[in-house]
Amino acid sequence: MFDKLLKQAEHANNEERLKIGVQIITRIFGIEAFAGIASYILGLFLGKITNSVEVEIISICFLIPMFTLWFFLIADKKEKESGEVCYDEKGNDEKVNDENDYSVVSGYGTMPHFSSMYREYQIKHILSKHSFHPFIRPNGKKSGIIRVSEDDKWVCIFGAYYPIDLICGYNKTKNEIYAIDGTIIKLPIRCKLRSASTGIEEFFEDRGFYYKSMPGKAEVRFEAALDRPRKDLSRADWGMVRYQWEKAIAGSSNKDGKIGDDFFERVLTDAEIARVVRAIGKGDVSLSYYTDFEKYQNEFSVCNGIRLISVIGKQAKYDEMDFLFKCLEDVDETYFLMAVEVLKKSPRTKVQVKLEEKARIAYEEYDVQELGGLLYLAKVIGYDIQYVKKIKEAQEKGDLSSNAALEFEVDEKELLGSDYVQRFSPYAYQYKKVE
């Protein structure tokens, strides 16, 4: 009956092992106490029936080990029947929750659950190529247990790394994280500490809407969004998989019909977007309210704004072009390609003017990431950005004026990779061994 606790102790620190030891001792003393009380009562009863003190004493001495063994067997059987977890030879949880058919895995290790997608050298490569900074809590202080990668794609909690796009929720009481593939990740005992659980909760709240229990049919919707064998998840565009998953789940938490701040926190259904369009048409709210980029809590909710502009039509694409170009500043995000598709259908002259304006700013500010997005859009619509063209010509001739921005090389092929941005997306870690 102590298999689970002993398995946890193998991966725990000294503080956690002490707590586990206390739990084991408490259970043993509890069972012994129940056995002693039951034996005394039954022995006393037998002694009175036989009117013999000797029978009473012998009965108690004989019954104590019998009741102890019986209680231990009952406790062990109940734990196994509860279906909480069981372990494989490597110490990974793999029991399936019979009620909801969700996989339950252990939160111990460098990369809980998701490490099965990679080989050891690939995990080392992933972690070595990312730099992490402490998560900034709402009070402005740095978290001592949570670190986030500079590209905002990985989070480290007590030394365990999780891909942010593939985790969708957290339950503080149950001490578990939810993955979009329908897996429940049981966190280490130390994550129950108040400082730790509060920090994890703040991290999820900072990203907008999150689930506090596993969404229904999460695994089925994940399989549909992935649209490839699960073993190939490491090659997939995680951001797009998460977006499609969110879209399939959308609406389940909005039963009162009100949208409100949900627009900035989670992916909406087409019906919900249509309700917002009607509200704008009636004059209840302005479109500009939804095109304030800073209001959006995560990259997936930004897609709501792009979809809204697309549905409203040509005038919206013209008036809210700044928002669409803001979405081009990070080619790694899910909303990037969506914004490109809308801009392709926007007034061409206006798009060209914006391309020239934004390219100049990106060049002068050395923002290669944004410039890459602008070059991609220009290539898609078949336009040469004149500012970039002139800079290249000047660099080739070597006659840049002293007042010009310092030159730097922009390798379009390296930035864009191909006609599909997904191919160089950090979501898709390719199987290439690093020497």
CSV table of C-alpha atoms in Angstrom, one decimal:
chain,number,residue,atom,x,y,z
A,1,MET,CA,0.0,0.0,0.0
A,2,PHE,CA,3.0,2.3,0.1
A,3,ASP,CA,4.1,1.7,-3.5
A,4,LYS,CA,3.0,5.2,-4.6
A,5,LEU,CA,4.7,7.0,-1.7
A,6,LEU,CA,7.9,5.0,-2.0
A,7,LYS,CA,8.0,5.7,-5.8
A,8,GLN,CA,7.6,9.4,-5.1
A,9,ALA,CA,10.4,9.3,-2.5
A,10,GLU,CA,12.8,8.0,-5.1
A,11,HIS,CA,12.6,11.2,-7.0
A,12,ALA,CA,12.0,13.6,-4.1
A,13,ASN,CA,14.3,16.0,-2.2
A,14,ASN,CA,15.0,15.6,1.5
A,15,GLU,CA,12.1,17.9,2.5
A,16,GLU,CA,9.6,15.9,0.5
A,17,ARG,CA,11.1,12.5,1.7
A,18,LEU,CA,10.5,13.7,5.3
A,19,LYS,CA,6.9,14.4,4.5
A,20,ILE,CA,6.5,11.1,2.8
A,21,GLY,CA,8.0,9.3,5.8
A,22,VAL,CA,5.6,11.1,8.2
A,23,GLN,CA,2.7,10.0,6.0
A,24,ILE,CA,3.9,6.3,6.0
A,25,ILE,CA,4.4,6.4,9.8
A,26,THR,CA,1.0,8.0,10.4
A,27,ARG,CA,-0.7,5.3,8.3
A,28,ILE,CA,1.1,2.5,10.1
A,29,PHE,CA,0.2,3.9,13.6
A,30,GLY,CA,-3.4,4.5,12.4
A,31,ILE,CA,-3.8,0.9,11.3
A,32,GLU,CA,-2.1,-0.4,14.5
A,33,ALA,CA,-4.4,1.7,16.6
A,34,PHE,CA,-7.6,0.4,14.8
A,35,ALA,CA,-6.3,-3.1,15.1
A,36,GLY,CA,-5.6,-2.7,18.8
A,37,ILE,CA,-9.0,-1.2,19.5
A,38,ALA,CA,-10.8,-3.9,17.5
A,39,SER,CA,-8.8,-6.6,19.2
A,40,TYR,CA,-9.5,-5.3,22.7
A,41,ILE,CA,-13.2,-5.0,22.1
A,42,LEU,CA,-13.5,-8.5,20.7
A,43,GLY,CA,-11.2,-10.0,23.3
A,44,LEU,CA,-13.2,-8.3,26.1
A,45,PHE,CA,-16.3,-9.7,24.6
A,46,LEU,CA,-14.9,-13.3,24.4
A,47,GLY,CA,-13.5,-13.0,28.0
A,48,LYS,CA,-17.0,-12.1,29.3
A,49,ILE,CA,-18.6,-14.9,27.4
A,50,THR,CA,-16.2,-17.5,28.8
A,51,ASN,CA,-15.8,-15.7,32.1
A,52,SER,CA,-12.0,-16.1,31.8
A,53,VAL,CA,-9.4,-13.4,32.0
A,54,GLU,CA,-6.9,-15.8,30.3
A,55,VAL,CA,-9.1,-16.1,27.3
A,56,GLU,CA,-9.4,-12.3,27.1
A,57,ILE,CA,-5.6,-11.8,27.2
A,58,ILE,CA,-4.9,-14.6,24.7
A,59,SER,CA,-7.6,-13.4,22.4
A,60,ILE,CA,-6.3,-9.8,22.4
A,61,CYS,CA,-2.7,-11.0,21.7
A,62,PHE,CA,-3.8,-13.3,18.9
A,63,LEU,CA,-6.3,-10.8,17.3
A,64,ILE,CA,-4.0,-7.8,17.1
A,65,PRO,CA,-1.7,-9.2,14.4
A,66,MET,CA,-4.8,-10.7,12.6
A,67,PHE,CA,-6.6,-7.4,12.5
A,68,THR,CA,-3.4,-5.5,11.6
A,69,LEU,CA,-2.9,-7.8,8.6
A,70,TRP,CA,-6.5,-7.6,7.6
A,71,PHE,CA,-6.6,-3.7,7.8
A,72,PHE,CA,-3.4,-3.6,5.7
A,73,LEU,CA,-4.9,-5.8,3.0
A,74,ILE,CA,-8.1,-3.8,2.9
A,75,ALA,CA,-6.2,-0.5,2.6
A,76,ASP,CA,-4.0,-1.9,-0.1
A,77,LYS,CA,-7.0,-3.2,-2.1
A,78,LYS,CA,-8.8,0.1,-1.9
A,79,GLU,CA,-5.8,2.0,-3.1
A,80,LYS,CA,-5.4,-0.3,-6.1
A,81,GLU,CA,-9.2,-0.1,-6.9
A,82,SER,CA,-9.2,3.7,-6.6
A,83,GLY,CA,-7.4,3.8,-10.0
A,84,GLU,CA,-5.5,6.8,-8.9
A,85,VAL,CA,-2.1,5.8,-10.5
A,86,CYS,CA,0.2,2.9,-11.2
A,87,TYR,CA,3.8,2.8,-12.3
A,88,ASP,CA,5.8,1.2,-15.1
A,89,GLU,CA,9.3,-0.1,-14.7
A,90,LYS,CA,10.8,3.3,-15.4
A,91,GLY,CA,8.7,5.0,-12.7
A,92,ASN,CA,6.4,6.8,-15.1
A,93,ASP,CA,2.7,6.9,-14.2
A,94,GLU,CA,0.6,5.2,-16.8
A,95,LYS,CA,-2.8,4.3,-15.2
A,96,VAL,CA,-5.8,5.6,-17.0
A,97,ASN,CA,-8.6,7.2,-15.0
A,98,ASP,CA,-11.5,4.8,-15.7
A,99,GLU,CA,-14.2,7.5,-15.1
A,100,ASN,CA,-12.9,10.1,-17.6
A,101,ASP,CA,-10.5,8.0,-19.6
A,102,TYR,CA,-7.6,10.5,-19.0
A,103,SER,CA,-4.0,9.4,-18.8
A,104,VAL,CA,-2.3,10.3,-15.5
A,105,VAL,CA,1.5,10.8,-15.5
A,106,SER,CA,4.1,11.8,-13.0
A,107,GLY,CA,5.4,15.4,-12.9
A,108,TYR,CA,8.9,14.3,-11.9
A,109,GLY,CA,11.9,14.5,-14.3
A,110,THR,CA,13.4,17.1,-16.6
A,111,MET,CA,10.6,17.0,-19.1
A,112,PRO,CA,7.5,15.3,-17.7
A,113,HIS,CA,5.3,13.5,-20.2
A,114,PHE,CA,6.6,15.3,-23.3
A,115,SER,CA,10.1,13.8,-23.0
A,116,SER,CA,8.8,10.7,-24.8
A,117,MET,CA,8.7,12.8,-28.0
A,118,TYR,CA,12.4,13.3,-28.0
A,119,ARG,CA,15.7,11.5,-27.6
A,120,GLU,CA,18.0,12.5,-24.8
A,121,TYR,CA,20.4,14.5,-27.0
A,122,GLN,CA,17.4,16.4,-28.5
A,123,ILE,CA,16.1,17.3,-25.0
A,124,LYS,CA,19.6,18.7,-24.1
A,125,HIS,CA,19.7,20.6,-27.4
A,126,ILE,CA,16.2,22.1,-26.8
A,127,LEU,CA,17.1,23.3,-23.3
A,128,SER,CA,20.6,24.5,-24.3
A,129,LYS,CA,19.4,26.7,-27.2
A,130,HIS,CA,16.8,28.6,-25.0
A,131,SER,CA,17.6,31.2,-22.4
A,132,PHE,CA,15.2,31.5,-19.5
A,133,HIS,CA,14.2,34.4,-17.3
A,134,PRO,CA,12.3,34.4,-14.0
A,135,PHE,CA,8.5,34.8,-14.3
A,136,ILE,CA,7.5,38.3,-13.2
A,137,ARG,CA,4.6,38.0,-10.7
A,138,PRO,CA,1.7,40.5,-10.6
A,139,ASN,CA,3.3,42.3,-7.7
A,140,GLY,CA,6.4,43.0,-9.8
A,141,LYS,CA,8.6,40.5,-8.0
A,142,LYS,CA,10.6,37.7,-9.7
A,143,SER,CA,9.4,34.2,-9.1
A,144,GLY,CA,12.0,31.9,-7.5
A,145,ILE,CA,10.5,28.7,-8.9
A,146,ILE,CA,9.1,29.6,-12.4
A,147,ARG,CA,11.2,30.6,-15.4
A,148,VAL,CA,10.0,31.3,-18.9
A,149,SER,CA,12.0,31.0,-22.1
A,150,GLU,CA,12.8,34.2,-24.0
A,151,ASP,CA,10.6,33.1,-26.9
A,152,ASP,CA,7.7,32.4,-24.5
A,153,LYS,CA,7.4,28.8,-25.7
A,154,TRP,CA,8.7,26.9,-22.6
A,155,VAL,CA,8.1,27.2,-18.9
A,156,CYS,CA,10.3,25.7,-16.2
A,157,ILE,CA,8.6,24.8,-12.9
A,158,PHE,CA,11.0,23.6,-10.1
A,159,GLY,CA,13.4,22.3,-12.8
A,160,ALA,CA,10.8,20.6,-14.9
A,161,TYR,CA,10.2,21.9,-18.4
A,162,TYR,CA,6.9,22.1,-20.2
A,163,PRO,CA,6.0,23.4,-23.7
A,164,ILE,CA,3.6,26.2,-23.1
A,165,ASP,CA,1.4,25.6,-26.1
A,166,LEU,CA,0.7,22.0,-25.0
A,167,ILE,CA,-0.5,22.7,-21.5
A,168,CYS,CA,-3.9,24.2,-21.0
A,169,GLY,CA,-4.8,24.2,-17.3
A,170,TYR,CA,-3.9,23.9,-13.6
A,171,ASN,CA,-5.8,22.8,-10.5
A,172,LYS,CA,-4.3,24.2,-7.4
A,173,THR,CA,-6.2,21.9,-5.0
A,174,LYS,CA,-5.4,18.7,-6.9
A,175,ASN,CA,-1.8,19.8,-7.7
A,176,GLU,CA,-2.0,18.9,-11.3
A,177,ILE,CA,-1.4,20.4,-14.8
A,178,TYR,CA,-3.5,19.6,-17.8
A,179,ALA,CA,-2.1,18.9,-21.3
A,180,ILE,CA,-4.1,19.3,-24.4
A,181,ASP,CA,-3.7,15.7,-25.4
A,182,GLY,CA,-5.9,14.7,-22.4
A,183,THR,CA,-3.1,13.9,-20.0
A,184,ILE,CA,-3.1,14.9,-16.4
A,185,ILE,CA,0.4,15.6,-15.0
A,186,LYS,CA,0.6,15.1,-11.2
A,187,LEU,CA,3.0,17.7,-9.9
A,188,PRO,CA,5.6,16.9,-7.2
A,189,ILE,CA,4.6,17.3,-3.6
A,190,ARG,CA,6.7,20.5,-3.1
A,191,CYS,CA,4.4,22.2,-5.7
A,192,LYS,CA,1.7,22.1,-3.0
A,193,LEU,CA,3.7,24.6,-0.9
A,194,ARG,CA,1.7,27.9,-0.8
A,195,SER,CA,4.5,29.9,-2.4
A,196,ALA,CA,4.8,27.4,-5.3
A,197,SER,CA,1.1,26.8,-5.9
A,198,THR,CA,0.4,30.5,-5.9
A,199,GLY,CA,3.2,31.1,-8.3
A,200,ILE,CA,1.9,28.5,-10.7
A,201,GLU,CA,-1.6,29.8,-10.5
A,202,GLU,CA,-0.3,33.4,-11.2
A,203,PHE,CA,1.5,32.1,-14.3
A,204,PHE,CA,-1.6,30.6,-15.8
A,205,GLU,CA,-3.8,33.6,-14.8
A,206,ASP,CA,-1.3,35.8,-16.6
A,207,ARG,CA,-2.0,34.0,-19.8
A,208,GLY,CA,-5.7,34.6,-19.7
A,209,PHE,CA,-8.3,31.9,-19.6
A,210,TYR,CA,-7.2,28.4,-18.4
A,211,TYR,CA,-8.9,25.2,-17.4
A,212,LYS,CA,-9.2,24.1,-13.8
A,213,SER,CA,-10.2,20.6,-14.8
A,214,MET,CA,-9.6,18.6,-17.9
A,215,PRO,CA,-11.9,19.7,-20.7
A,216,GLY,CA,-14.3,17.0,-22.1
A,217,LYS,CA,-13.1,15.0,-25.1
A,218,ALA,CA,-9.7,16.8,-24.9
A,219,GLU,CA,-7.8,13.8,-26.3
A,220,VAL,CA,-10.2,13.3,-29.2
A,221,ARG,CA,-10.0,17.0,-30.1
A,222,PHE,CA,-6.3,16.9,-29.8
A,223,GLU,CA,-6.0,14.0,-32.3
A,224,ALA,CA,-8.2,15.9,-34.8
A,225,ALA,CA,-6.1,19.1,-34.4
A,226,LEU,CA,-2.8,17.2,-34.7
A,227,ASP,CA,-3.9,15.3,-37.8
A,228,ARG,CA,-0.9,13.1,-37.8
A,229,PRO,CA,0.5,10.2,-35.7
A,230,ARG,CA,1.1,11.3,-32.1
A,231,LYS,CA,4.8,10.1,-32.3
A,232,ASP,CA,5.3,13.0,-34.9
A,233,LEU,CA,4.1,15.7,-32.4
A,234,SER,CA,7.7,17.0,-32.2
A,235,ARG,CA,7.5,17.8,-35.9
A,236,ALA,CA,4.2,19.6,-35.7
A,237,ASP,CA,3.4,23.3,-35.5
A,238,TRP,CA,2.4,23.3,-31.8
A,239,GLY,CA,0.9,26.8,-32.0
A,240,MET,CA,-1.4,25.8,-34.8
A,241,VAL,CA,-2.3,22.5,-33.1
A,242,ARG,CA,-3.2,24.4,-29.9
A,243,TYR,CA,-5.2,27.0,-31.9
A,244,GLN,CA,-7.3,24.3,-33.6
A,245,TRP,CA,-7.7,22.5,-30.3
A,246,GLU,CA,-8.9,25.7,-28.6
A,247,LYS,CA,-11.3,26.4,-31.5
A,248,ALA,CA,-12.8,22.9,-31.1
A,249,ILE,CA,-13.1,23.4,-27.3
A,250,ALA,CA,-14.4,27.0,-27.7
A,251,GLY,CA,-17.7,28.0,-26.2
A,252,SER,CA,-17.8,25.4,-23.4
A,253,SER,CA,-17.0,28.0,-20.7
A,254,ASN,CA,-19.4,30.6,-22.0
A,255,LYS,CA,-22.8,29.3,-21.2
A,256,ASP,CA,-24.4,32.6,-20.2
A,257,GLY,CA,-24.1,33.9,-23.7
A,258,LYS,CA,-21.9,36.9,-22.7
A,259,ILE,CA,-18.5,37.3,-24.2
A,260,GLY,CA,-17.0,40.3,-22.4
A,261,ASP,CA,-13.3,39.9,-21.7
A,262,ASP,CA,-13.4,36.3,-23.1
A,263,PHE,CA,-12.6,37.9,-26.4
A,264,PHE,CA,-9.1,38.7,-25.2
A,265,GLU,CA,-8.5,35.5,-23.2
A,266,ARG,CA,-9.6,32.5,-25.2
A,267,VAL,CA,-10.4,31.4,-28.8
A,268,LEU,CA,-14.1,32.1,-29.7
A,269,THR,CA,-16.4,30.1,-31.9
A,270,ASP,CA,-17.6,31.5,-35.3
A,271,ALA,CA,-21.0,32.1,-33.7
A,272,GLU,CA,-19.4,34.2,-30.9
A,273,ILE,CA,-17.5,36.2,-33.4
A,274,ALA,CA,-20.7,36.8,-35.3
A,275,ARG,CA,-22.3,38.2,-32.1
A,276,VAL,CA,-19.5,40.7,-31.8
A,277,VAL,CA,-19.9,41.7,-35.4
A,278,ARG,CA,-23.6,42.4,-34.8
A,279,ALA,CA,-22.8,44.4,-31.7
A,280,ILE,CA,-20.4,46.5,-33.7
A,281,GLY,CA,-23.0,47.0,-36.4
A,282,LYS,CA,-25.5,48.2,-33.9
A,283,GLY,CA,-23.1,50.7,-32.5
A,284,ASP,CA,-22.9,49.0,-29.1
A,285,VAL,CA,-19.2,48.9,-29.3
A,286,SER,CA,-16.5,50.1,-31.7
A,287,LEU,CA,-14.2,47.9,-33.7
A,288,SER,CA,-11.2,49.8,-32.3
A,289,TYR,CA,-12.0,48.4,-28.9
A,290,TYR,CA,-11.0,44.9,-30.2
A,291,THR,CA,-7.9,46.1,-32.1
A,292,ASP,CA,-5.9,47.2,-29.0
A,293,PHE,CA,-3.1,44.6,-29.2
A,294,GLU,CA,-2.1,45.1,-25.6
A,295,LYS,CA,-5.5,43.9,-24.3
A,296,TYR,CA,-4.9,40.3,-25.6
A,297,GLN,CA,-3.8,37.9,-22.9
A,298,ASN,CA,-2.2,35.3,-25.2
A,299,GLU,CA,-1.3,34.6,-28.8
A,300,PHE,CA,-4.4,32.5,-29.5
A,301,SER,CA,-6.9,35.1,-28.5
A,302,VAL,CA,-5.2,37.5,-30.9
A,303,CYS,CA,-6.7,35.4,-33.7
A,304,ASN,CA,-10.1,36.6,-32.6
A,305,GLY,CA,-9.2,40.1,-33.6
A,306,ILE,CA,-7.9,39.0,-37.0
A,307,ARG,CA,-11.0,36.9,-37.7
A,308,LEU,CA,-13.2,39.8,-36.6
A,309,ILE,CA,-11.5,42.2,-39.1
A,310,SER,CA,-11.8,39.6,-41.8
A,311,VAL,CA,-15.5,39.1,-41.3
A,312,ILE,CA,-16.4,42.8,-41.1
A,313,GLY,CA,-15.0,43.5,-44.5
A,314,LYS,CA,-12.9,45.8,-46.6
A,315,GLN,CA,-13.3,49.0,-44.6
A,316,ALA,CA,-12.2,47.2,-41.4
A,317,LYS,CA,-9.1,45.9,-43.2
A,318,TYR,CA,-8.3,49.5,-44.2
A,319,ASP,CA,-9.0,51.2,-40.9
A,320,GLU,CA,-7.4,48.5,-38.7
A,321,MET,CA,-4.3,47.8,-40.8
A,322,ASP,CA,-2.0,48.8,-37.9
A,323,PHE,CA,-3.3,45.9,-35.8
A,324,LEU,CA,-2.7,43.5,-38.7
A,325,PHE,CA,0.8,44.7,-39.2
A,326,LYS,CA,1.4,44.4,-35.4
A,327,CYS,CA,0.6,40.7,-35.9
A,328,LEU,CA,3.6,40.5,-38.4
A,329,GLU,CA,6.1,41.4,-35.7
A,330,ASP,CA,6.6,37.8,-34.6
A,331,VAL,CA,6.7,35.1,-37.4
A,332,ASP,CA,6.7,32.4,-34.7
A,333,GLU,CA,3.2,33.1,-33.5
A,334,THR,CA,0.0,31.3,-34.7
A,335,TYR,CA,-1.6,34.6,-35.7
A,336,PHE,CA,1.2,35.6,-38.1
A,337,LEU,CA,-0.1,33.6,-41.1
A,338,MET,CA,-3.7,34.5,-40.4
A,339,ALA,CA,-2.7,38.2,-40.6
A,340,VAL,CA,-0.8,37.6,-43.8
A,341,GLU,CA,-3.9,36.0,-45.4
A,342,VAL,CA,-6.1,39.0,-44.4
A,343,LEU,CA,-3.6,41.5,-45.6
A,344,LYS,CA,-3.4,39.7,-49.0
A,345,LYS,CA,-7.0,40.7,-49.5
A,346,SER,CA,-6.6,44.2,-48.2
A,347,PRO,CA,-6.3,47.4,-50.3
A,348,ARG,CA,-3.0,46.8,-52.1
A,349,THR,CA,-1.9,50.5,-52.2
A,350,LYS,CA,-2.5,50.9,-48.4
A,351,VAL,CA,-0.6,47.7,-47.7
A,352,GLN,CA,2.4,48.9,-49.8
A,353,VAL,CA,2.5,52.2,-48.0
A,354,LYS,CA,2.5,50.4,-44.6
A,355,LEU,CA,5.2,48.0,-45.8
A,356,GLU,CA,7.5,50.9,-46.6
A,357,GLU,CA,6.8,52.6,-43.3
A,358,LYS,CA,7.2,49.5,-41.2
A,359,ALA,CA,10.3,48.3,-43.0
A,360,ARG,CA,12.1,51.6,-42.4
A,361,ILE,CA,11.3,51.5,-38.7
A,362,ALA,CA,12.3,47.8,-38.4
A,363,TYR,CA,15.6,48.4,-40.2
A,364,GLU,CA,16.5,51.4,-38.1
A,365,GLU,CA,15.6,49.5,-34.9
A,366,TYR,CA,17.5,46.4,-35.9
A,367,ASP,CA,14.3,44.3,-35.6
A,368,VAL,CA,15.2,41.4,-37.8
A,369,GLN,CA,12.2,39.4,-36.6
A,370,GLU,CA,9.7,42.1,-37.7
A,371,LEU,CA,11.6,42.7,-40.9
A,372,GLY,CA,11.4,39.0,-41.7
A,373,GLY,CA,7.6,39.2,-41.4
A,374,LEU,CA,7.4,42.2,-43.6
A,375,LEU,CA,9.6,40.6,-46.3
A,376,TYR,CA,7.4,37.5,-46.1
A,377,LEU,CA,4.2,39.5,-46.7
A,378,ALA,CA,5.9,41.5,-49.6
A,379,LYS,CA,6.9,38.2,-51.2
A,380,VAL,CA,3.4,36.8,-50.9
A,381,ILE,CA,1.8,39.8,-52.6
A,382,GLY,CA,4.6,40.1,-55.1
A,383,TYR,CA,5.9,43.5,-54.0
A,384,ASP,CA,9.5,44.8,-53.7
A,385,ILE,CA,9.9,47.0,-50.6
A,386,GLN,CA,11.6,50.0,-52.1
A,387,TYR,CA,13.3,51.1,-48.8
A,388,VAL,CA,15.0,47.7,-48.4
A,389,LYS,CA,15.9,47.6,-52.1
A,390,LYS,CA,17.6,51.0,-51.9
A,391,ILE,CA,19.4,50.0,-48.7
A,392,LYS,CA,20.8,46.9,-50.4
A,393,GLU,CA,21.9,48.8,-53.4
A,394,ALA,CA,23.6,51.4,-51.2
A,395,GLN,CA,25.3,48.6,-49.2
A,396,GLU,CA,26.5,47.0,-52.4
A,397,LYS,CA,27.9,50.3,-53.7
A,398,GLY,CA,29.4,51.1,-50.3
A,399,ASP,CA,28.0,54.6,-50.4
A,400,LEU,CA,25.7,54.7,-47.3
A,401,SER,CA,25.7,58.1,-45.8
A,402,SER,CA,27.1,58.6,-42.3
A,403,ASN,CA,23.7,59.5,-41.1
A,404,ALA,CA,22.2,56.2,-42.3
A,405,ALA,CA,21.5,53.4,-39.9
A,406,LEU,CA,24.4,51.0,-39.4
A,407,GLU,CA,24.2,48.2,-42.0
A,408,PHE,CA,23.4,44.6,-41.1
A,409,GLU,CA,22.9,41.7,-43.4
A,410,VAL,CA,19.4,40.3,-43.9
A,411,ASP,CA,19.4,36.9,-45.4
A,412,GLU,CA,15.8,36.5,-46.7
A,413,LYS,CA,16.2,32.8,-47.4
A,414,GLU,CA,17.4,32.1,-43.9
A,415,LEU,CA,14.6,34.2,-42.4
A,416,LEU,CA,11.8,32.8,-44.5
A,417,GLY,CA,13.2,29.3,-45.1
A,418,SER,CA,10.5,28.6,-47.8
A,419,ASP,CA,7.1,29.8,-48.8
A,420,TYR,CA,5.7,28.2,-45.6
A,421,VAL,CA,6.7,29.9,-42.4
A,422,GLN,CA,5.9,26.8,-40.4
A,423,ARG,CA,9.0,25.1,-41.7
A,424,PHE,CA,11.3,27.3,-39.6
A,425,SER,CA,8.9,27.6,-36.7
A,426,PRO,CA,10.4,26.7,-33.3
A,427,TYR,CA,7.3,24.7,-32.6
A,428,ALA,CA,8.5,22.1,-35.1
A,429,TYR,CA,11.7,20.6,-33.7
A,430,GLN,CA,13.3,18.6,-36.5
A,431,TYR,CA,15.2,15.4,-35.9
A,432,LYS,CA,18.6,16.7,-36.7
A,433,LYS,CA,21.4,15.5,-34.5
A,434,VAL,CA,23.5,18.3,-33.1
A,435,GLU,CA,27.3,17.7,-33.3
